[in-house]
mmCIF file with all atom_site columns, C-alpha atoms and ligand atoms in Angstrom:
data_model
loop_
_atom_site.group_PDB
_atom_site.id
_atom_site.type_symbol
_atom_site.label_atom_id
_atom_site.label_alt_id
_atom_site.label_comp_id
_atom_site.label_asym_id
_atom_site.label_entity_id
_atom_site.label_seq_id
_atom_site.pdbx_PDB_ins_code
_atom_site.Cartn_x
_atom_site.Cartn_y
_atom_site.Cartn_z
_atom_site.occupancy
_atom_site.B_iso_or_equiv
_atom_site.pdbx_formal_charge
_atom_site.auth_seq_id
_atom_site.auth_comp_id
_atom_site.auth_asym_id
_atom_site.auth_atom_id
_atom_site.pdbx_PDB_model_num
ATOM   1   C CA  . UNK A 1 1   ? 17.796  -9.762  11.225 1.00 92.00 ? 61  UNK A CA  1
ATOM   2   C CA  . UNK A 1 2   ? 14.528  -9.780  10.153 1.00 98.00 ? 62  UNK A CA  1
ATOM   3   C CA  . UNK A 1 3   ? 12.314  -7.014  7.929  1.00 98.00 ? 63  UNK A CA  1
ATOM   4   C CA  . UNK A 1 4   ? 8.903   -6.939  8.404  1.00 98.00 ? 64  UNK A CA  1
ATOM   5   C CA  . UNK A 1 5   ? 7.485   -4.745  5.704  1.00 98.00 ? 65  UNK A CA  1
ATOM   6   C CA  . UNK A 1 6   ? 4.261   -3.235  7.588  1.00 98.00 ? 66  UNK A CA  1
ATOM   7   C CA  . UNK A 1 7   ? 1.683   -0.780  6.779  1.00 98.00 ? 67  UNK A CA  1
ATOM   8   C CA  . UNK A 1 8   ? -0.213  0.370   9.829  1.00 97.00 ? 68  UNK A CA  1
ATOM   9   C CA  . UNK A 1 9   ? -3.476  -1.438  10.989 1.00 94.00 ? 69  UNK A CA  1
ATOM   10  C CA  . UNK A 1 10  ? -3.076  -3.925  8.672  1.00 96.00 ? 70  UNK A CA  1
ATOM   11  C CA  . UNK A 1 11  ? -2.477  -7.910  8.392  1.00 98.00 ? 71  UNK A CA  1
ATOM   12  C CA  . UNK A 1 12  ? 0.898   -7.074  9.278  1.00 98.00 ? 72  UNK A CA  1
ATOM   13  C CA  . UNK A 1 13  ? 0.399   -5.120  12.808 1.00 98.00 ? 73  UNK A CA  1
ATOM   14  C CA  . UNK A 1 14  ? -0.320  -9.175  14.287 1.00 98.00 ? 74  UNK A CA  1
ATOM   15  C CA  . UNK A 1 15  ? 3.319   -9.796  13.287 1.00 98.00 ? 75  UNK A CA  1
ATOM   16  C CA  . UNK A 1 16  ? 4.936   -6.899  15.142 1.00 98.00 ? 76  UNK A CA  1
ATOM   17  C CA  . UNK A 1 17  ? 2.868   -8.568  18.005 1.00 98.00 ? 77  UNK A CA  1
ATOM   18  C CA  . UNK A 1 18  ? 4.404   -11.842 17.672 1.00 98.00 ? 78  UNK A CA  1
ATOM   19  C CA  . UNK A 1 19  ? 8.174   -10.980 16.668 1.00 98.00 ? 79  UNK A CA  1
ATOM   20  C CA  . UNK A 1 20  ? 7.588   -9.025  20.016 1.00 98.00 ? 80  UNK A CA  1
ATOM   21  C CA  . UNK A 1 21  ? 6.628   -11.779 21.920 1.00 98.00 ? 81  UNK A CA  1
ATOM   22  C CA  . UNK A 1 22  ? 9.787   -14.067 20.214 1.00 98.00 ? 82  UNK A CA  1
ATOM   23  C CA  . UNK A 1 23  ? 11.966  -11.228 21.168 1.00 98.00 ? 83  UNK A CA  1
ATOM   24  C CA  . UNK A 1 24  ? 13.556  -11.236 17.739 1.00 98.00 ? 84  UNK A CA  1
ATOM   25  C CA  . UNK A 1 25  ? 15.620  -9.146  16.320 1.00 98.00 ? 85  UNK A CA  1
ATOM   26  C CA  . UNK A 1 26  ? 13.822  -6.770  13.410 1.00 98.00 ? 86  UNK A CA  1
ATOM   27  C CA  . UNK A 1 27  ? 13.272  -4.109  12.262 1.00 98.00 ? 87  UNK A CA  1
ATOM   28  C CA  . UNK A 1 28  ? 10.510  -2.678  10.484 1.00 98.00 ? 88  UNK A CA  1
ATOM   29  C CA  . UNK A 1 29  ? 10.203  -0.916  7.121  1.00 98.00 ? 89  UNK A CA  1
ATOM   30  C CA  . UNK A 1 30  ? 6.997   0.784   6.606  1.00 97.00 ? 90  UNK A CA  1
ATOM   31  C CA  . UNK A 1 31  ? 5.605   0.357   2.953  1.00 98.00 ? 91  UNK A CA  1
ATOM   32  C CA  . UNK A 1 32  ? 2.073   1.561   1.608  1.00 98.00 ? 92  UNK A CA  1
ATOM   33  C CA  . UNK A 1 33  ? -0.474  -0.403  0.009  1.00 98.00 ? 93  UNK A CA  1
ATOM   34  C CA  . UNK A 1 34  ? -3.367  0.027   -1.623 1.00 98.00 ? 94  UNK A CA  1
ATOM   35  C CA  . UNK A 1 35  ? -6.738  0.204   0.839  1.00 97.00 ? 95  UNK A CA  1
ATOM   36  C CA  . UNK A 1 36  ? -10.334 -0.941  0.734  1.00 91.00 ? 96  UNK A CA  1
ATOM   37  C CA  . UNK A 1 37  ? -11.193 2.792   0.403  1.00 95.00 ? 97  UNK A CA  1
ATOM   38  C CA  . UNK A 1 38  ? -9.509  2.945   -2.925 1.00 96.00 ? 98  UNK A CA  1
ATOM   39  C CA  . UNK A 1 39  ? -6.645  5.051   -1.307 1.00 97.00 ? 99  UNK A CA  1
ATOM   40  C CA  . UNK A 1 40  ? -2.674  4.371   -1.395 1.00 97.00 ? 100 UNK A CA  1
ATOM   41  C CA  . UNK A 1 41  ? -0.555  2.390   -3.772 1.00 97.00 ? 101 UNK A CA  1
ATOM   42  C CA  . UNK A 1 42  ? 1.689   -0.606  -4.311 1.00 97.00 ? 102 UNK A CA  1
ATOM   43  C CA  . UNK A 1 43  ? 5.133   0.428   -2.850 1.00 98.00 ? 103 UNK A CA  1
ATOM   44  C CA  . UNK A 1 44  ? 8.131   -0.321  -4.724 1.00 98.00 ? 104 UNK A CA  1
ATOM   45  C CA  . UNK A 1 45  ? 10.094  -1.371  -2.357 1.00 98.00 ? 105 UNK A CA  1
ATOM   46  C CA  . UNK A 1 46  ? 7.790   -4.152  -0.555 1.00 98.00 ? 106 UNK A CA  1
ATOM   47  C CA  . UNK A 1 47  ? 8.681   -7.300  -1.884 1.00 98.00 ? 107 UNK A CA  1
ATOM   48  C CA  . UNK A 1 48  ? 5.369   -9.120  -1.665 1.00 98.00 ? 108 UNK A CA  1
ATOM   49  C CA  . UNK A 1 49  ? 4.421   -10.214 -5.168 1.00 98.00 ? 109 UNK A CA  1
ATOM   50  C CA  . UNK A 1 50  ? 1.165   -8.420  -5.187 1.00 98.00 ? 110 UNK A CA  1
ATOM   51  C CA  . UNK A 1 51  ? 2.484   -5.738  -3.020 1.00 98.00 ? 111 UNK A CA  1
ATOM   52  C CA  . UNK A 1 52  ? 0.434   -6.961  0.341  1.00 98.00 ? 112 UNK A CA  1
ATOM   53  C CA  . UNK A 1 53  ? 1.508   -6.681  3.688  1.00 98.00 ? 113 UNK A CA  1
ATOM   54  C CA  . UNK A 1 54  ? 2.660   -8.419  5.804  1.00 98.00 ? 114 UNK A CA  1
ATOM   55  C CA  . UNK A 1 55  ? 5.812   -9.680  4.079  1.00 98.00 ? 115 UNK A CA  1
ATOM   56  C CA  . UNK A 1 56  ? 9.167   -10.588 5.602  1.00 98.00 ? 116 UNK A CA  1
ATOM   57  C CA  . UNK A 1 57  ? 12.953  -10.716 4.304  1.00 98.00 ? 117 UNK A CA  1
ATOM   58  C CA  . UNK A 1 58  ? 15.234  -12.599 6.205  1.00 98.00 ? 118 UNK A CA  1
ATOM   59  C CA  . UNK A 1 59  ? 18.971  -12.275 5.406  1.00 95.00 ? 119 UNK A CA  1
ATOM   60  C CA  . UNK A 1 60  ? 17.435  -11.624 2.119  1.00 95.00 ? 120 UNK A CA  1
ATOM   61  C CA  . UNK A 1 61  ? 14.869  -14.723 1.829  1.00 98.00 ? 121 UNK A CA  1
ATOM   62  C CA  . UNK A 1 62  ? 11.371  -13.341 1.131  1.00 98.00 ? 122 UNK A CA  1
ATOM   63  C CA  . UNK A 1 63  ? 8.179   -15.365 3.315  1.00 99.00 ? 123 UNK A CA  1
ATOM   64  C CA  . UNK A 1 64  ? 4.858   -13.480 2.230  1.00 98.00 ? 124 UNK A CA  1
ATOM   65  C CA  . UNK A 1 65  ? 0.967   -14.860 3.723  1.00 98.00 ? 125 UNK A CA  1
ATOM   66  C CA  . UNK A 1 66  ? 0.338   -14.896 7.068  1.00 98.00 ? 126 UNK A CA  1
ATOM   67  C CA  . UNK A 1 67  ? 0.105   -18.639 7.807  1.00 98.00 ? 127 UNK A CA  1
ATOM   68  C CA  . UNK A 1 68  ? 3.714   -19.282 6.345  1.00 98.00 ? 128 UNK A CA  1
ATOM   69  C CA  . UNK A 1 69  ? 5.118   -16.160 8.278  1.00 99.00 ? 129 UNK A CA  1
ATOM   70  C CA  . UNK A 1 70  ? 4.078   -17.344 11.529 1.00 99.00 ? 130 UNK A CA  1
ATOM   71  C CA  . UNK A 1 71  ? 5.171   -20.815 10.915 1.00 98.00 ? 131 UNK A CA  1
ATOM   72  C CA  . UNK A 1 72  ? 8.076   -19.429 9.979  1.00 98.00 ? 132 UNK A CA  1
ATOM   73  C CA  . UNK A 1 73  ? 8.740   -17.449 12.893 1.00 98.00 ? 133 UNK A CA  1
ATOM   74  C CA  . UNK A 1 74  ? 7.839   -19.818 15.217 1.00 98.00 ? 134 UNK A CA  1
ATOM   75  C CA  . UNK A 1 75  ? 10.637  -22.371 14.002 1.00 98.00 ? 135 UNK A CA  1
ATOM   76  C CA  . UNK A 1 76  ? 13.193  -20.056 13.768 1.00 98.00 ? 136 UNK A CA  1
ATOM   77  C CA  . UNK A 1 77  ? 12.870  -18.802 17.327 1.00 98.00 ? 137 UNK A CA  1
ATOM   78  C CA  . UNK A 1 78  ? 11.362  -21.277 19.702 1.00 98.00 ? 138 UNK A CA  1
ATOM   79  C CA  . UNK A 1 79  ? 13.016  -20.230 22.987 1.00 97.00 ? 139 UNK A CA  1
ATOM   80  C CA  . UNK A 1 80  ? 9.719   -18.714 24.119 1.00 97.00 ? 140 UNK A CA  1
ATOM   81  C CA  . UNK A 1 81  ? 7.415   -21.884 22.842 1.00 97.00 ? 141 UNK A CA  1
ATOM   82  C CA  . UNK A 1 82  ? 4.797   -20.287 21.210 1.00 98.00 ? 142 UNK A CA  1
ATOM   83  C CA  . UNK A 1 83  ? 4.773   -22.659 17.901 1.00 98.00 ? 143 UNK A CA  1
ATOM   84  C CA  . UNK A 1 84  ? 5.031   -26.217 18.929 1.00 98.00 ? 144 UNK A CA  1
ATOM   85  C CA  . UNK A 1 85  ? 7.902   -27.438 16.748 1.00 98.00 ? 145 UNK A CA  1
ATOM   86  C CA  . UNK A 1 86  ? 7.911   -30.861 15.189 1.00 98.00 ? 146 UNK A CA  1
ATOM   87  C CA  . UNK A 1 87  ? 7.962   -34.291 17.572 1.00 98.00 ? 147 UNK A CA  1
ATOM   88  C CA  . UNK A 1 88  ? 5.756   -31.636 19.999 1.00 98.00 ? 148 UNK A CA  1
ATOM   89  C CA  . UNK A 1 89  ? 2.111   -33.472 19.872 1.00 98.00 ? 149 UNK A CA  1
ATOM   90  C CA  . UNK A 1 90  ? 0.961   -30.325 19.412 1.00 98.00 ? 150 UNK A CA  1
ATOM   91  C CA  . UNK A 1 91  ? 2.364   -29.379 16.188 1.00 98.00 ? 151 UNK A CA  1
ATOM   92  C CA  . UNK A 1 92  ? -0.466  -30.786 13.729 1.00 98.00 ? 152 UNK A CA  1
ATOM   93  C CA  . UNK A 1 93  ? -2.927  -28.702 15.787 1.00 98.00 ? 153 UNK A CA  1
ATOM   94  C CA  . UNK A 1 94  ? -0.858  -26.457 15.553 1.00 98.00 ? 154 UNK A CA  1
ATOM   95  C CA  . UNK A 1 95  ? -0.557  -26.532 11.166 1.00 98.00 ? 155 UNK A CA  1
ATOM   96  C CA  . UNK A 1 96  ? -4.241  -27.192 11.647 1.00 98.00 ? 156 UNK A CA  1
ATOM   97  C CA  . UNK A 1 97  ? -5.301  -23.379 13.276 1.00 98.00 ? 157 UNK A CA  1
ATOM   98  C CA  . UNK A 1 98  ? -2.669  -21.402 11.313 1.00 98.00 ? 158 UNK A CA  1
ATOM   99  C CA  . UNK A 1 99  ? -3.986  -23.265 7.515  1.00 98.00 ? 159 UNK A CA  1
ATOM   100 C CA  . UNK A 1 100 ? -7.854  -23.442 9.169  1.00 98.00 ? 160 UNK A CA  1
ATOM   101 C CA  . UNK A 1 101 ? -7.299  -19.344 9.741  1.00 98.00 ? 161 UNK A CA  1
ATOM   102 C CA  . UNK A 1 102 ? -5.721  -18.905 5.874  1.00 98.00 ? 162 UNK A CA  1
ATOM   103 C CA  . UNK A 1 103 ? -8.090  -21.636 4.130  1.00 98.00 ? 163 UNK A CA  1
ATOM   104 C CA  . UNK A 1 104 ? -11.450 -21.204 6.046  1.00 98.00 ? 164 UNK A CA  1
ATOM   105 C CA  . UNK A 1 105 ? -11.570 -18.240 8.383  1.00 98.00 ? 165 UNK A CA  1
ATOM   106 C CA  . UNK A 1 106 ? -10.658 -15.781 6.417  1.00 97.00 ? 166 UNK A CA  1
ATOM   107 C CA  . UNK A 1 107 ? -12.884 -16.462 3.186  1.00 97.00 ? 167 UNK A CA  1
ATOM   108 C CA  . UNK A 1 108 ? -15.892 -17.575 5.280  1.00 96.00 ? 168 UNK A CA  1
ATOM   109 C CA  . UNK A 1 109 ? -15.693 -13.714 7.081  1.00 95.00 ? 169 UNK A CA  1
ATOM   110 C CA  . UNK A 1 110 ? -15.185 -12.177 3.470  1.00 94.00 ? 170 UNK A CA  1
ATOM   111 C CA  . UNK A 1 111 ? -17.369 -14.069 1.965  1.00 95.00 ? 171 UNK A CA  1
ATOM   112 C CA  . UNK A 1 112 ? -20.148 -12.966 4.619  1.00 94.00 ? 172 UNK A CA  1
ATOM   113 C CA  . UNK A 1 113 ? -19.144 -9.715  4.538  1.00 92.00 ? 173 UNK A CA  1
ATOM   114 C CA  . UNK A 1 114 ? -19.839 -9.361  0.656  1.00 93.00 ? 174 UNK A CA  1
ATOM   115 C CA  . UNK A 1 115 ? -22.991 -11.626 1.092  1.00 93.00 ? 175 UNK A CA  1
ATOM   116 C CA  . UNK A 1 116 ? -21.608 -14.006 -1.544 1.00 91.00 ? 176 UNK A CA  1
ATOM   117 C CA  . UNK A 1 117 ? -23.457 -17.412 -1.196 1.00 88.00 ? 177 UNK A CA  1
ATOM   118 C CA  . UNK A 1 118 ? -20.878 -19.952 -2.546 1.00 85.00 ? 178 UNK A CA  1
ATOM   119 C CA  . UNK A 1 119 ? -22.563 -23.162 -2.557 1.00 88.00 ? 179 UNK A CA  1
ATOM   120 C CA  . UNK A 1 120 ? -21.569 -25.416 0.434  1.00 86.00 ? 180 UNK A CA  1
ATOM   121 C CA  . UNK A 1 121 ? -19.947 -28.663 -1.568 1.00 88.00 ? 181 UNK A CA  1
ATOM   122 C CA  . UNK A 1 122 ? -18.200 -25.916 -3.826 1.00 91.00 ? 182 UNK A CA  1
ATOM   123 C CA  . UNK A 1 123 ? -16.256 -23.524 -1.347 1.00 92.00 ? 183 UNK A CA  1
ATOM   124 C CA  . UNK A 1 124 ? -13.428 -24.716 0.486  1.00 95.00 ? 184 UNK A CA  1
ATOM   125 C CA  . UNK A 1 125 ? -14.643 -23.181 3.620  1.00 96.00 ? 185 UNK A CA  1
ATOM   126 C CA  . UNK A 1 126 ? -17.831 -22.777 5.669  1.00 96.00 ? 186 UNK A CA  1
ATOM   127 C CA  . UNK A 1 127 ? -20.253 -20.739 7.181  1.00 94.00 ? 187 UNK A CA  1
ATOM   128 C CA  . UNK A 1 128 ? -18.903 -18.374 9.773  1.00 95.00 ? 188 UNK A CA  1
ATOM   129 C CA  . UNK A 1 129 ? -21.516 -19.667 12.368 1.00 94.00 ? 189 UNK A CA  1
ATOM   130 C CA  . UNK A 1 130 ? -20.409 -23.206 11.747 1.00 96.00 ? 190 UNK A CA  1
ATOM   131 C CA  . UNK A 1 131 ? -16.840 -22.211 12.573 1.00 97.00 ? 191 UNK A CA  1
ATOM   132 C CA  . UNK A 1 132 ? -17.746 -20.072 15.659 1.00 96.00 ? 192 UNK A CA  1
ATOM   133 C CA  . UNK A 1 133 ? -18.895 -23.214 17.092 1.00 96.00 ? 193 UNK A CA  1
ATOM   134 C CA  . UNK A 1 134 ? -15.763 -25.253 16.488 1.00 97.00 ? 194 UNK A CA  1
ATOM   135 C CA  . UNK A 1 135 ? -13.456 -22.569 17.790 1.00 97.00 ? 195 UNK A CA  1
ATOM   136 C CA  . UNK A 1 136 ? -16.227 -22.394 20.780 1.00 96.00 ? 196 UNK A CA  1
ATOM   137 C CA  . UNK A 1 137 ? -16.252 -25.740 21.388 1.00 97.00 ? 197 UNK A CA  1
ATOM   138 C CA  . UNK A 1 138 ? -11.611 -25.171 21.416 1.00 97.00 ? 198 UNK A CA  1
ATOM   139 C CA  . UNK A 1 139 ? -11.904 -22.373 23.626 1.00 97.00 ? 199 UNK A CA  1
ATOM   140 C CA  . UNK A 1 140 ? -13.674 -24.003 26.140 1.00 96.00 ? 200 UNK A CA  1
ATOM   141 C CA  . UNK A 1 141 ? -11.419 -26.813 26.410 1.00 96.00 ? 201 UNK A CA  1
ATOM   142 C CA  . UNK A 1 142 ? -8.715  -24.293 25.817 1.00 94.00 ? 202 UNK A CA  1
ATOM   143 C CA  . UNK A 1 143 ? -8.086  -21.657 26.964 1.00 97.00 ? 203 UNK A CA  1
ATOM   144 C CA  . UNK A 1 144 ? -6.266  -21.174 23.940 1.00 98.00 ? 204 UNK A CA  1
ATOM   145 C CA  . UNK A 1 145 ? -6.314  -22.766 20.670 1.00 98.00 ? 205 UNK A CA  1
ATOM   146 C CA  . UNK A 1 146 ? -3.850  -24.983 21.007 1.00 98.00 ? 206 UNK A CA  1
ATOM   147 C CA  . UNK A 1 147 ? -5.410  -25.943 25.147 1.00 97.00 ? 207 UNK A CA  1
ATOM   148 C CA  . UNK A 1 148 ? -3.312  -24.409 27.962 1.00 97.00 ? 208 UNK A CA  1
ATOM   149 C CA  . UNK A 1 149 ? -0.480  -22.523 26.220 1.00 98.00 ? 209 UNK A CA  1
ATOM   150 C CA  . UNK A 1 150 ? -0.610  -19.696 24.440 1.00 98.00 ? 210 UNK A CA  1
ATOM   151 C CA  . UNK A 1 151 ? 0.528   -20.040 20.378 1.00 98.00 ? 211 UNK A CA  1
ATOM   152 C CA  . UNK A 1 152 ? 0.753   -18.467 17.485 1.00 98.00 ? 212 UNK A CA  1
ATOM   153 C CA  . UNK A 1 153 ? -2.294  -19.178 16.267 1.00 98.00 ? 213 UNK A CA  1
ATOM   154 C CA  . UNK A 1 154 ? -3.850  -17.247 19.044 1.00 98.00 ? 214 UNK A CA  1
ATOM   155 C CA  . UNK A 1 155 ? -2.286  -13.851 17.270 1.00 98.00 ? 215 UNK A CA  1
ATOM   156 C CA  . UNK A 1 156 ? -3.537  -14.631 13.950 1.00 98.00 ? 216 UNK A CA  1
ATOM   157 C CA  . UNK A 1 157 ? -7.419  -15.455 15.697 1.00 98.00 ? 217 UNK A CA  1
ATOM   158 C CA  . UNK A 1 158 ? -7.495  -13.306 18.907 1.00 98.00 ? 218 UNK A CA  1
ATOM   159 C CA  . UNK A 1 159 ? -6.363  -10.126 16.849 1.00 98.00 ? 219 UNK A CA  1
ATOM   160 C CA  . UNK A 1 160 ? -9.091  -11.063 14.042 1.00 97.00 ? 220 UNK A CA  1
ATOM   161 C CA  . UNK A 1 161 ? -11.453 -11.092 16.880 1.00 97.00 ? 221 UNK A CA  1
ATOM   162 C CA  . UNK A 1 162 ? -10.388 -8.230  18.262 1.00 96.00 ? 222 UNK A CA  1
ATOM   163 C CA  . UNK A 1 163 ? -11.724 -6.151  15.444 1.00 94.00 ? 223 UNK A CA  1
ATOM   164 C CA  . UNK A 1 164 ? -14.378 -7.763  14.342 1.00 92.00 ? 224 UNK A CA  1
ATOM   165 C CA  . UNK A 1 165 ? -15.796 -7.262  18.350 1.00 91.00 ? 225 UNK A CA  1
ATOM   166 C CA  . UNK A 1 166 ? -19.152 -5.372  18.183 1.00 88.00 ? 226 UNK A CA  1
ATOM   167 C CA  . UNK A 1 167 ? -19.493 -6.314  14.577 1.00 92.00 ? 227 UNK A CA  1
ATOM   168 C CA  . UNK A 1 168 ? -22.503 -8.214  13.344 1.00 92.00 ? 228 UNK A CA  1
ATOM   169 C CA  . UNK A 1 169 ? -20.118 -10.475 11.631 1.00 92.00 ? 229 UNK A CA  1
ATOM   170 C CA  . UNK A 1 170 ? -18.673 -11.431 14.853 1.00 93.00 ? 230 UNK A CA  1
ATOM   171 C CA  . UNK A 1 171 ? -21.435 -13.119 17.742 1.00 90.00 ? 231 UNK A CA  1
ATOM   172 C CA  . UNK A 1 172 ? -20.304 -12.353 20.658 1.00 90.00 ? 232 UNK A CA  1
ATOM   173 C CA  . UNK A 1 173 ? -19.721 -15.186 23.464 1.00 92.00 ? 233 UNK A CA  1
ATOM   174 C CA  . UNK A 1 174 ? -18.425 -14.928 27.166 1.00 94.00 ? 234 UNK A CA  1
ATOM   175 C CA  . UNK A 1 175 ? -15.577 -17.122 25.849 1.00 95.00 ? 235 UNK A CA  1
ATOM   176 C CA  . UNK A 1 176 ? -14.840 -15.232 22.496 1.00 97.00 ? 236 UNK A CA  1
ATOM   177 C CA  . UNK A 1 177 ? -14.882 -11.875 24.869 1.00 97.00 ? 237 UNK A CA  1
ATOM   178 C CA  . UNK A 1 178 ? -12.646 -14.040 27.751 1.00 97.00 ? 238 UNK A CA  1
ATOM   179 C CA  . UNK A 1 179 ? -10.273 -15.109 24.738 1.00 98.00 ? 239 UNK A CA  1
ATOM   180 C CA  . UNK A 1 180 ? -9.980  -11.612 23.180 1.00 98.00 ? 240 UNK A CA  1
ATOM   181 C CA  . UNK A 1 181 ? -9.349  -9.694  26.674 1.00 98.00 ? 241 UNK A CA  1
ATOM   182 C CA  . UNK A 1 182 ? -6.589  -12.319 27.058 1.00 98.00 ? 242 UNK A CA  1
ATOM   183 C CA  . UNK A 1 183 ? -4.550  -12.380 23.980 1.00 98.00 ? 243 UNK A CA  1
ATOM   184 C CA  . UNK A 1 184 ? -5.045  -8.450  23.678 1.00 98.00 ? 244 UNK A CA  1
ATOM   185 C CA  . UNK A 1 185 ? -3.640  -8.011  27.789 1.00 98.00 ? 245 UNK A CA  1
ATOM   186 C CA  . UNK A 1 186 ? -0.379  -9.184  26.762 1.00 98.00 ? 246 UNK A CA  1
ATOM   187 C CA  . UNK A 1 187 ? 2.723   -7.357  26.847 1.00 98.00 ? 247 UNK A CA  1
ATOM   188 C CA  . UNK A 1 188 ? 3.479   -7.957  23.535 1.00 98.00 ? 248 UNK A CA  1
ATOM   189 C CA  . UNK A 1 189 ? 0.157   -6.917  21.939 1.00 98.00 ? 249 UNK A CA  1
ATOM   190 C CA  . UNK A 1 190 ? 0.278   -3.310  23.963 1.00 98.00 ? 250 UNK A CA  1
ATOM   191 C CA  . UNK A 1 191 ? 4.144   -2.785  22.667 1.00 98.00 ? 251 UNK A CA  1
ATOM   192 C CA  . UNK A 1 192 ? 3.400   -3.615  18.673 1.00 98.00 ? 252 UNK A CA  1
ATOM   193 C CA  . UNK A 1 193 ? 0.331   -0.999  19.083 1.00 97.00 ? 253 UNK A CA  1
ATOM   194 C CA  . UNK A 1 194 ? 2.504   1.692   20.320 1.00 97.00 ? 254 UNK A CA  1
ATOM   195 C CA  . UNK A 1 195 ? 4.992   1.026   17.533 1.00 97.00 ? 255 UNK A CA  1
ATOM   196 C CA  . UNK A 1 196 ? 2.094   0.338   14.796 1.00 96.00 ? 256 UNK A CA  1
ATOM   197 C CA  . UNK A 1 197 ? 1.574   4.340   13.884 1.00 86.00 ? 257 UNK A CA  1
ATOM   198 C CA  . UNK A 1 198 ? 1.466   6.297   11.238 1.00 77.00 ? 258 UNK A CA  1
HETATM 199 N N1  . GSH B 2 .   ? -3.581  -13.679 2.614  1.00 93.05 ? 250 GSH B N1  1
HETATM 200 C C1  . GSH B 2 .   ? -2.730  -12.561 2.922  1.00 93.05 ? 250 GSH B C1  1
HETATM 201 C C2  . GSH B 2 .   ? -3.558  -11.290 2.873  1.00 93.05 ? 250 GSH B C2  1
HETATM 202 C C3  . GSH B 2 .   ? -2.691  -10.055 2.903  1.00 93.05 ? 250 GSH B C3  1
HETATM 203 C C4  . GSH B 2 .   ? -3.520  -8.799  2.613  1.00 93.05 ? 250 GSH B C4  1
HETATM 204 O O1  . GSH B 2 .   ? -4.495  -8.846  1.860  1.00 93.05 ? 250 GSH B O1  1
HETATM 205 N N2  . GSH B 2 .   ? -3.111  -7.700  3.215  1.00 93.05 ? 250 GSH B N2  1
HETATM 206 C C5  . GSH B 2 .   ? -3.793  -6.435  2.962  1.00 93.05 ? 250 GSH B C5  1
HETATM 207 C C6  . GSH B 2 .   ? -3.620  -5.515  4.161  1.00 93.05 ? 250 GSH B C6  1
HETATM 208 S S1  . GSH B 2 .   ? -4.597  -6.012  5.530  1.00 93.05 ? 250 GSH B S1  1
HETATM 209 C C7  . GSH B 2 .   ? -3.119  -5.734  1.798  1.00 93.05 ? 250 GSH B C7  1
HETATM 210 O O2  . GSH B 2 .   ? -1.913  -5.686  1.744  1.00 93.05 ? 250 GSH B O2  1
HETATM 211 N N3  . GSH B 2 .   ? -3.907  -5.176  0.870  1.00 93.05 ? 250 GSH B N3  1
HETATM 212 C C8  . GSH B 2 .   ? -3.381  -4.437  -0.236 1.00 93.05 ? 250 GSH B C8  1
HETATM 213 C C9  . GSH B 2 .   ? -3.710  -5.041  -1.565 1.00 93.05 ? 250 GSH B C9  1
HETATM 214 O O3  . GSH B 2 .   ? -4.547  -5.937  -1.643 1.00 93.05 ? 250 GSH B O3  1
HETATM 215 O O4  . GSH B 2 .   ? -3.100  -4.620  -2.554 1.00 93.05 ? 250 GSH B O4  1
HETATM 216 C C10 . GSH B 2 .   ? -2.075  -12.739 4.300  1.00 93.05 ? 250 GSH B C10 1
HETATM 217 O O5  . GSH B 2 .   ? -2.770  -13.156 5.236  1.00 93.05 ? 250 GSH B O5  1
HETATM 218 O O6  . GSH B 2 .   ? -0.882  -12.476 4.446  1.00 93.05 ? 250 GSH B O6  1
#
């Protein structure tokens, strides 16, 4: 059994999402955390060593960061094929998305978002426009991530994208729009929003 410690409409709502979409067994234990607004507080009982979310315990094994949690998942239950598992030629595209969305995508939006100029042969990352076209340029081979199938590395991207739609942060394409509508019409995604309250 697996524990997702979860605070609502945060990093951790994408993995109620995809332990949906695995259909594996969990259960959810809702911890606070502190917000950009300067409201809540570390919980106690989330195990996350800075008291984040999303972390997960399984059989008593702790996984915290996204990238690693997905991974994770995805080996332990690949009956629906949604992380390409090793020998699959799609599994170092695969590590590729889910580091690529820890290592780049994230600072480059936070970075933009605080208008911190970090000087290009310094930062680890890139501009945001710079990776809009490379995940362009994937989308329209794609018309996922990973080409024809669906992944986990479209919940970690397509939810991003999902919020940051309308945002200036965020340029809007016929394919980023196409790619959103599709991983957000899933099952899956419509069954970990009804359970992602409080
Ligand atoms: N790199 C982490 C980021 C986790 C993270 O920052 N989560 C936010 C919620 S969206 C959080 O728990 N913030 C509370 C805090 O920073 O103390 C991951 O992707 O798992």
């Amino acid at each position: 059994m697996i524990t997702l410690f979860h605070a609502p409409r945060s990093r951790s709502s994408r993995f109620i999402f995809l332990l949906e979409e695995l259909g594996a067994p969990y259960e959810i234990k809702r911890v606070s955390i502190r917000r950009g607004d300067g409201s809540g507080a570390v919980d106690a009982a989330n195990p996350h060593p800075h008291g984040k979310t999303p972390a997960i315990l399984d059989d008593g094994r702790l996984v915290f960061e996204s990238a690693a949690i997905a991974l994770y998942l995805t080996d332990k239950f690949p009956g629906k094929e949604i992380g390409p598992l090793n020998g699959d030629p799609r599994r170092g595209a695969y590590l590729s998305w889910l580091a690529y969305y820890a290592g780049v995508m994230e600072p480059a939006w936070v970075s933009a978002f605080m208008k911190w100029e970090v000087p290009r042969g310094t930062a680890g990352w890139v501009k945001t426009g710079e990776i809009m076209e490379f995940v362009n340029a994937a989308l329209a081979k794609g018309p996922y991530l990973l080409g024809e199938k669906f992944s986990a590395a479209d919940i970690l991207v397509g939810t991003t994208f999902a919020l940051f739609m309308g945002s200036p942060l965020l340029e809007k394409t016929p394919l980023i729009e196409g790619y959103v509508r599709r991983v957000t019409e899933r099952p899956a995604y419509e069954r970990a929003r009804a359970l992602d309250v409080g």
